[in-house]
Tab-separated table of C-alpha atoms in Angstrom:
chain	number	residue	atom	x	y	z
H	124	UNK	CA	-0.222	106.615	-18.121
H	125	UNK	CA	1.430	107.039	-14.521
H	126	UNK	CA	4.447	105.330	-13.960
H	127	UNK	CA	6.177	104.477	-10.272
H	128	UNK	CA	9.847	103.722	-8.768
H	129	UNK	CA	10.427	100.000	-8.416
H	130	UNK	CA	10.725	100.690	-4.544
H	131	UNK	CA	7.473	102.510	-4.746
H	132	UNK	CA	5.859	99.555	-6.525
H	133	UNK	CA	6.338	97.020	-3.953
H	134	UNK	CA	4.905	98.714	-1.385
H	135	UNK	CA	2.194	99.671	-3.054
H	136	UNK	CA	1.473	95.647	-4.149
H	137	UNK	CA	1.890	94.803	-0.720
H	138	UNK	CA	-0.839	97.485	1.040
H	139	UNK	CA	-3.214	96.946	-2.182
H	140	UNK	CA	-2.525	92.989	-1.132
H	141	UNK	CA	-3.443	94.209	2.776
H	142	UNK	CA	-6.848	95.709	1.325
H	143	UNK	CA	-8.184	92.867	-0.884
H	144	UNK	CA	-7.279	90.239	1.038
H	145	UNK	CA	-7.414	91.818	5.143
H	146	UNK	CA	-4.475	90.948	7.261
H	147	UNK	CA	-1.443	88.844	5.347
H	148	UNK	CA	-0.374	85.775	6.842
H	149	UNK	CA	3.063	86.579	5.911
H	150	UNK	CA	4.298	89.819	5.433
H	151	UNK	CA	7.813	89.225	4.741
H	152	UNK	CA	6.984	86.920	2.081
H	153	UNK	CA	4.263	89.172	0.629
H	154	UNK	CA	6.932	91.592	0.555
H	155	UNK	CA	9.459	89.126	-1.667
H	156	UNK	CA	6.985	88.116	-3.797
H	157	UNK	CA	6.293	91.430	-4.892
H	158	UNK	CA	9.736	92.541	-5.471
H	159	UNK	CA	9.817	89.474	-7.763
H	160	UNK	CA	6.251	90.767	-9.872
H	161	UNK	CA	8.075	94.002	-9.757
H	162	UNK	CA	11.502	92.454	-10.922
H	163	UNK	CA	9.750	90.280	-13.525
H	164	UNK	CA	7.753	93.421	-15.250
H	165	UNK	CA	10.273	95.581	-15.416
H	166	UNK	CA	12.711	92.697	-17.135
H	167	UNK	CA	10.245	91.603	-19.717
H	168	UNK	CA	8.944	95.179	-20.884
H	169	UNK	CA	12.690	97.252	-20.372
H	170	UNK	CA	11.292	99.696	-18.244
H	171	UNK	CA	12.901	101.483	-14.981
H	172	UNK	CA	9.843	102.510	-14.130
H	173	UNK	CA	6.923	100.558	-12.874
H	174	UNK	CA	3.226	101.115	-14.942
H	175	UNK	CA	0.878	101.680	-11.620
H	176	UNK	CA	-1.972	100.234	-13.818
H	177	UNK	CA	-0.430	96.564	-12.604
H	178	UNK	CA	-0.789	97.145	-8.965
H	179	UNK	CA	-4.032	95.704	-8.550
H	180	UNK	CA	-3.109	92.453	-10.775
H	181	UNK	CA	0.181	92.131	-9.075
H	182	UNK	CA	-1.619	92.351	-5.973
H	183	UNK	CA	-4.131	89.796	-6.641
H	184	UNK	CA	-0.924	87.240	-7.807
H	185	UNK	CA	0.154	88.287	-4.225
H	186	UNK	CA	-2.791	86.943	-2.611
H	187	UNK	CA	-2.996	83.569	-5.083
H	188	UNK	CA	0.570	83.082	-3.834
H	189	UNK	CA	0.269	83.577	-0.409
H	190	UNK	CA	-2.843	81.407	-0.113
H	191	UNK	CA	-1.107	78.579	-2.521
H	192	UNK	CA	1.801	78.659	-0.077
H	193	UNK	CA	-0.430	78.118	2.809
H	194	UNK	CA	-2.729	75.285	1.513
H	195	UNK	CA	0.773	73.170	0.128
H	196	UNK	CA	0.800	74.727	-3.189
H	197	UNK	CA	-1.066	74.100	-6.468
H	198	UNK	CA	-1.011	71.080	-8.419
H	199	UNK	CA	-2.786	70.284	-11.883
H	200	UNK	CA	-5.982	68.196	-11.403
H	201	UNK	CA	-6.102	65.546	-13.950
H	202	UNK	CA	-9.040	64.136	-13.656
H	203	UNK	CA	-11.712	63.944	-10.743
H	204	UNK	CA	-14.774	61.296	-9.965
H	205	UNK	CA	-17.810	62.446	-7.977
H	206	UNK	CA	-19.018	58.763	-6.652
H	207	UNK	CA	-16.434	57.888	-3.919
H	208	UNK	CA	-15.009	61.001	-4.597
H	209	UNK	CA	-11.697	60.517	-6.401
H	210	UNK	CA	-8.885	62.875	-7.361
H	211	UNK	CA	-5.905	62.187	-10.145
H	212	UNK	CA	-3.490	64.610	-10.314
H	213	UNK	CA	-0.844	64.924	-13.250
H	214	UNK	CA	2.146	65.417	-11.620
H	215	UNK	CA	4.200	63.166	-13.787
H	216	UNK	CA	2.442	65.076	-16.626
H	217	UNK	CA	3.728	68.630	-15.388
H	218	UNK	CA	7.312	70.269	-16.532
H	219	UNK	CA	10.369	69.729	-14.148
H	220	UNK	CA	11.547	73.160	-14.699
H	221	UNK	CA	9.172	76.151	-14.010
H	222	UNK	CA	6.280	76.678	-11.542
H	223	UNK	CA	2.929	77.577	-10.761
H	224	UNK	CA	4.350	80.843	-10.148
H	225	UNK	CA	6.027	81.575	-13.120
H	226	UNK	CA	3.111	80.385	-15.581
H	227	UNK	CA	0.857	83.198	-13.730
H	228	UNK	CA	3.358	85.699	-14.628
H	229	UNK	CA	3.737	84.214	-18.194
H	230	UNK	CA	0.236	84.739	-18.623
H	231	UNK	CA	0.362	88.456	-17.787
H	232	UNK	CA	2.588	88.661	-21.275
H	233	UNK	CA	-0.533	90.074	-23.316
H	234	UNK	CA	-1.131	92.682	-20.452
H	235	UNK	CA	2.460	93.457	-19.937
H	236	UNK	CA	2.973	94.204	-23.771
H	237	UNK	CA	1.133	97.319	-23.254
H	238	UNK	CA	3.918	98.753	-21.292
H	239	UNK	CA	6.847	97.389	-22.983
H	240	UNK	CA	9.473	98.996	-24.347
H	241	UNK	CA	11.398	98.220	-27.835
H	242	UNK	CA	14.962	97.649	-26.514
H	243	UNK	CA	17.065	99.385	-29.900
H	244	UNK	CA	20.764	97.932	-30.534
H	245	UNK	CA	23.478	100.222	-28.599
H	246	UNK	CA	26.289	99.076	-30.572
H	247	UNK	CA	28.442	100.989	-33.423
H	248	UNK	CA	27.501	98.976	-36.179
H	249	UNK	CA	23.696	98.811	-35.875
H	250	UNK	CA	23.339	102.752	-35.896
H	251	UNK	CA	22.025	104.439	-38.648
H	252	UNK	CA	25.823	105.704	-39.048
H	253	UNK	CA	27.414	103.188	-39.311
H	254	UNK	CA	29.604	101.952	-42.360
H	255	UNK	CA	28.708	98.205	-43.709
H	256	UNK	CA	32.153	96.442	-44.475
Protein backbone atom coordinates (compact mmCIF):
# COMPACT_ATOMS: atom_id res chain seq x y z
CA UNK A 1 0.00 0.00 0.00
CA UNK A 2 1.57 3.53 -0.98
CA UNK A 3 0.96 6.19 1.22
CA UNK A 4 1.38 10.25 0.39
CA UNK A 5 2.03 13.69 2.40
CA UNK A 6 -1.22 15.51 3.07
CA UNK A 7 0.26 18.40 0.83
CA UNK A 8 0.98 15.84 -1.79
CA UNK A 9 -2.61 14.56 -1.60
CA UNK A 10 -4.35 17.62 -2.52
CA UNK A 11 -2.68 18.23 -5.42
CA UNK A 12 -2.90 15.13 -6.61
CA UNK A 13 -7.09 15.22 -6.03
CA UNK A 14 -7.10 18.35 -7.73
CA UNK A 15 -5.04 17.29 -11.25
CA UNK A 16 -6.86 13.69 -11.05
CA UNK A 17 -10.17 16.18 -10.70
CA UNK A 18 -8.54 18.25 -13.97
CA UNK A 19 -8.41 14.75 -15.89
CA UNK A 20 -11.88 13.26 -15.24
CA UNK A 21 -13.71 16.10 -15.42
CA UNK A 22 -11.48 18.64 -18.24
CA UNK A 23 -11.03 22.17 -17.16
CA UNK A 24 -12.49 23.09 -13.37
CA UNK A 25 -14.76 25.84 -13.11
CA UNK A 26 -13.18 26.77 -9.95
CA UNK A 27 -9.88 26.03 -9.07
CA UNK A 28 -9.55 27.65 -5.84
CA UNK A 29 -12.46 25.92 -4.58
CA UNK A 30 -11.42 22.56 -6.06
CA UNK A 31 -8.39 23.18 -4.22
CA UNK A 32 -10.39 23.71 -0.59
CA UNK A 33 -12.47 21.04 -1.09
CA UNK A 34 -9.78 18.73 -1.33
CA UNK A 35 -7.84 19.83 1.57
CA UNK A 36 -11.14 19.14 3.41
CA UNK A 37 -11.37 15.12 1.78
CA UNK A 38 -7.79 15.15 2.76
CA UNK A 39 -8.46 16.68 6.32
CA UNK A 40 -11.51 14.44 6.82
CA UNK A 41 -9.48 10.98 5.96
CA UNK A 42 -6.75 11.54 7.78
CA UNK A 43 -9.08 12.53 11.07
CA UNK A 44 -11.32 9.55 10.87
CA UNK A 45 -8.57 6.76 10.16
CA UNK A 46 -5.44 8.55 12.52
CA UNK A 47 -3.15 8.59 9.84
CA UNK A 48 -0.37 11.38 8.87
CA UNK A 49 -0.14 9.99 5.85
CA UNK A 50 -2.58 9.97 3.03
CA UNK A 51 -3.53 6.16 1.36
CA UNK A 52 -3.05 7.20 -2.58
CA UNK A 53 -5.66 4.42 -3.28
CA UNK A 54 -8.41 7.41 -2.40
CA UNK A 55 -7.27 9.80 -5.00
CA UNK A 56 -9.49 8.79 -7.61
CA UNK A 57 -12.70 8.67 -5.14
CA UNK A 58 -11.71 11.91 -3.59
CA UNK A 59 -11.43 13.20 -6.93
CA UNK A 60 -14.69 12.14 -8.18
CA UNK A 61 -16.37 13.87 -4.67
CA UNK A 62 -14.39 16.86 -6.16
CA UNK A 63 -16.19 16.90 -9.29
CA UNK A 64 -19.89 16.01 -7.54
CA UNK A 65 -19.07 19.11 -5.48
CA UNK A 66 -18.03 21.39 -7.88
CA UNK A 67 -20.91 20.60 -10.24
CA UNK A 68 -23.52 20.66 -7.07
CA UNK A 69 -22.13 24.12 -6.32
CA UNK A 70 -22.73 25.26 -9.78
CA UNK A 71 -26.30 23.93 -10.44
CA UNK A 72 -27.53 25.51 -6.62
CA UNK A 73 -26.70 22.48 -4.73
CA UNK A 74 -28.47 19.15 -4.09
CA UNK A 75 -31.65 18.69 -2.49
CA UNK A 76 -33.58 15.32 -1.64
CA UNK A 77 -36.38 14.60 -4.19
CA UNK A 78 -39.39 13.46 -2.40
CA UNK A 79 -41.51 12.52 -4.71
CA UNK A 80 -41.91 13.32 -8.56
CA UNK A 81 -45.13 13.09 -11.12
CA UNK A 82 -44.56 12.54 -14.84
CA UNK A 83 -48.11 14.09 -16.18
CA UNK A 84 -47.65 17.90 -15.75
CA UNK A 85 -44.45 17.15 -14.58
CA UNK A 86 -44.28 17.77 -10.83
CA UNK A 87 -41.43 17.83 -8.33
CA UNK A 88 -41.75 17.59 -4.21
CA UNK A 89 -38.80 18.00 -2.50
CA UNK A 90 -38.30 17.13 1.33
CA UNK A 91 -36.65 19.87 2.60
CA UNK A 92 -38.58 20.10 5.79
CA UNK A 93 -37.85 16.33 5.95
CA UNK A 94 -33.91 16.81 5.78
CA UNK A 95 -31.55 17.39 9.09
CA UNK A 96 -30.70 21.09 10.06
CA UNK A 97 -27.25 20.19 10.92
CA UNK A 98 -25.01 18.41 8.30
CA UNK A 99 -24.88 18.51 4.46
CA UNK A 100 -24.87 16.95 1.27
CA UNK A 101 -21.28 17.13 1.62
CA UNK A 102 -20.67 15.55 4.67
CA UNK A 103 -23.11 12.44 4.06
CA UNK A 104 -20.78 11.68 0.84
CA UNK A 105 -17.88 11.56 3.05
CA UNK A 106 -19.85 9.54 5.72
CA UNK A 107 -20.46 7.09 3.20
CA UNK A 108 -16.78 6.57 2.35
CA UNK A 109 -16.61 5.08 6.21
CA UNK A 110 -16.59 1.32 4.87
CA UNK A 111 -13.77 2.31 2.34
CA UNK A 112 -11.90 4.45 4.73
CA UNK A 113 -11.78 1.56 7.41
CA UNK A 114 -9.30 -0.10 5.30
CA UNK A 115 -6.77 2.47 6.09
CA UNK A 116 -7.52 3.26 9.57
CA UNK A 117 -5.51 3.15 12.27
CA UNK A 118 -6.35 1.82 16.01
CA UNK A 119 -5.59 4.99 18.03
CA UNK A 120 -4.00 3.00 21.56
CA UNK A 121 -4.40 5.06 25.00
CA UNK A 122 -1.09 7.28 25.65
CA UNK A 123 -1.73 7.72 29.19
CA UNK A 124 0.15 6.11 32.40
CA UNK A 125 -2.55 4.15 33.61
CA UNK A 126 -3.75 2.32 30.48
CA UNK A 127 -0.17 0.80 29.75
CA UNK A 128 0.50 -2.58 30.23
CA UNK A 129 2.72 -1.19 33.29
CA UNK A 130 0.77 0.32 34.98
CA UNK A 131 -0.33 -0.38 38.71
CA UNK A 132 -4.37 -0.67 39.28
CA UNK A 133 -5.16 1.24 42.64
Amino acid sequence: MKYITADEAVTKLVETAKTLHGELGNEAAAEVYAQHIVGYVLDYCHRKDFPSALILTGAALIGAWLEDAANGGRSVLKSIKQNDTEFQFAVAETASAGSTMDADLEALHPKLNLYRKVRWPTCPCHTTDAVQP
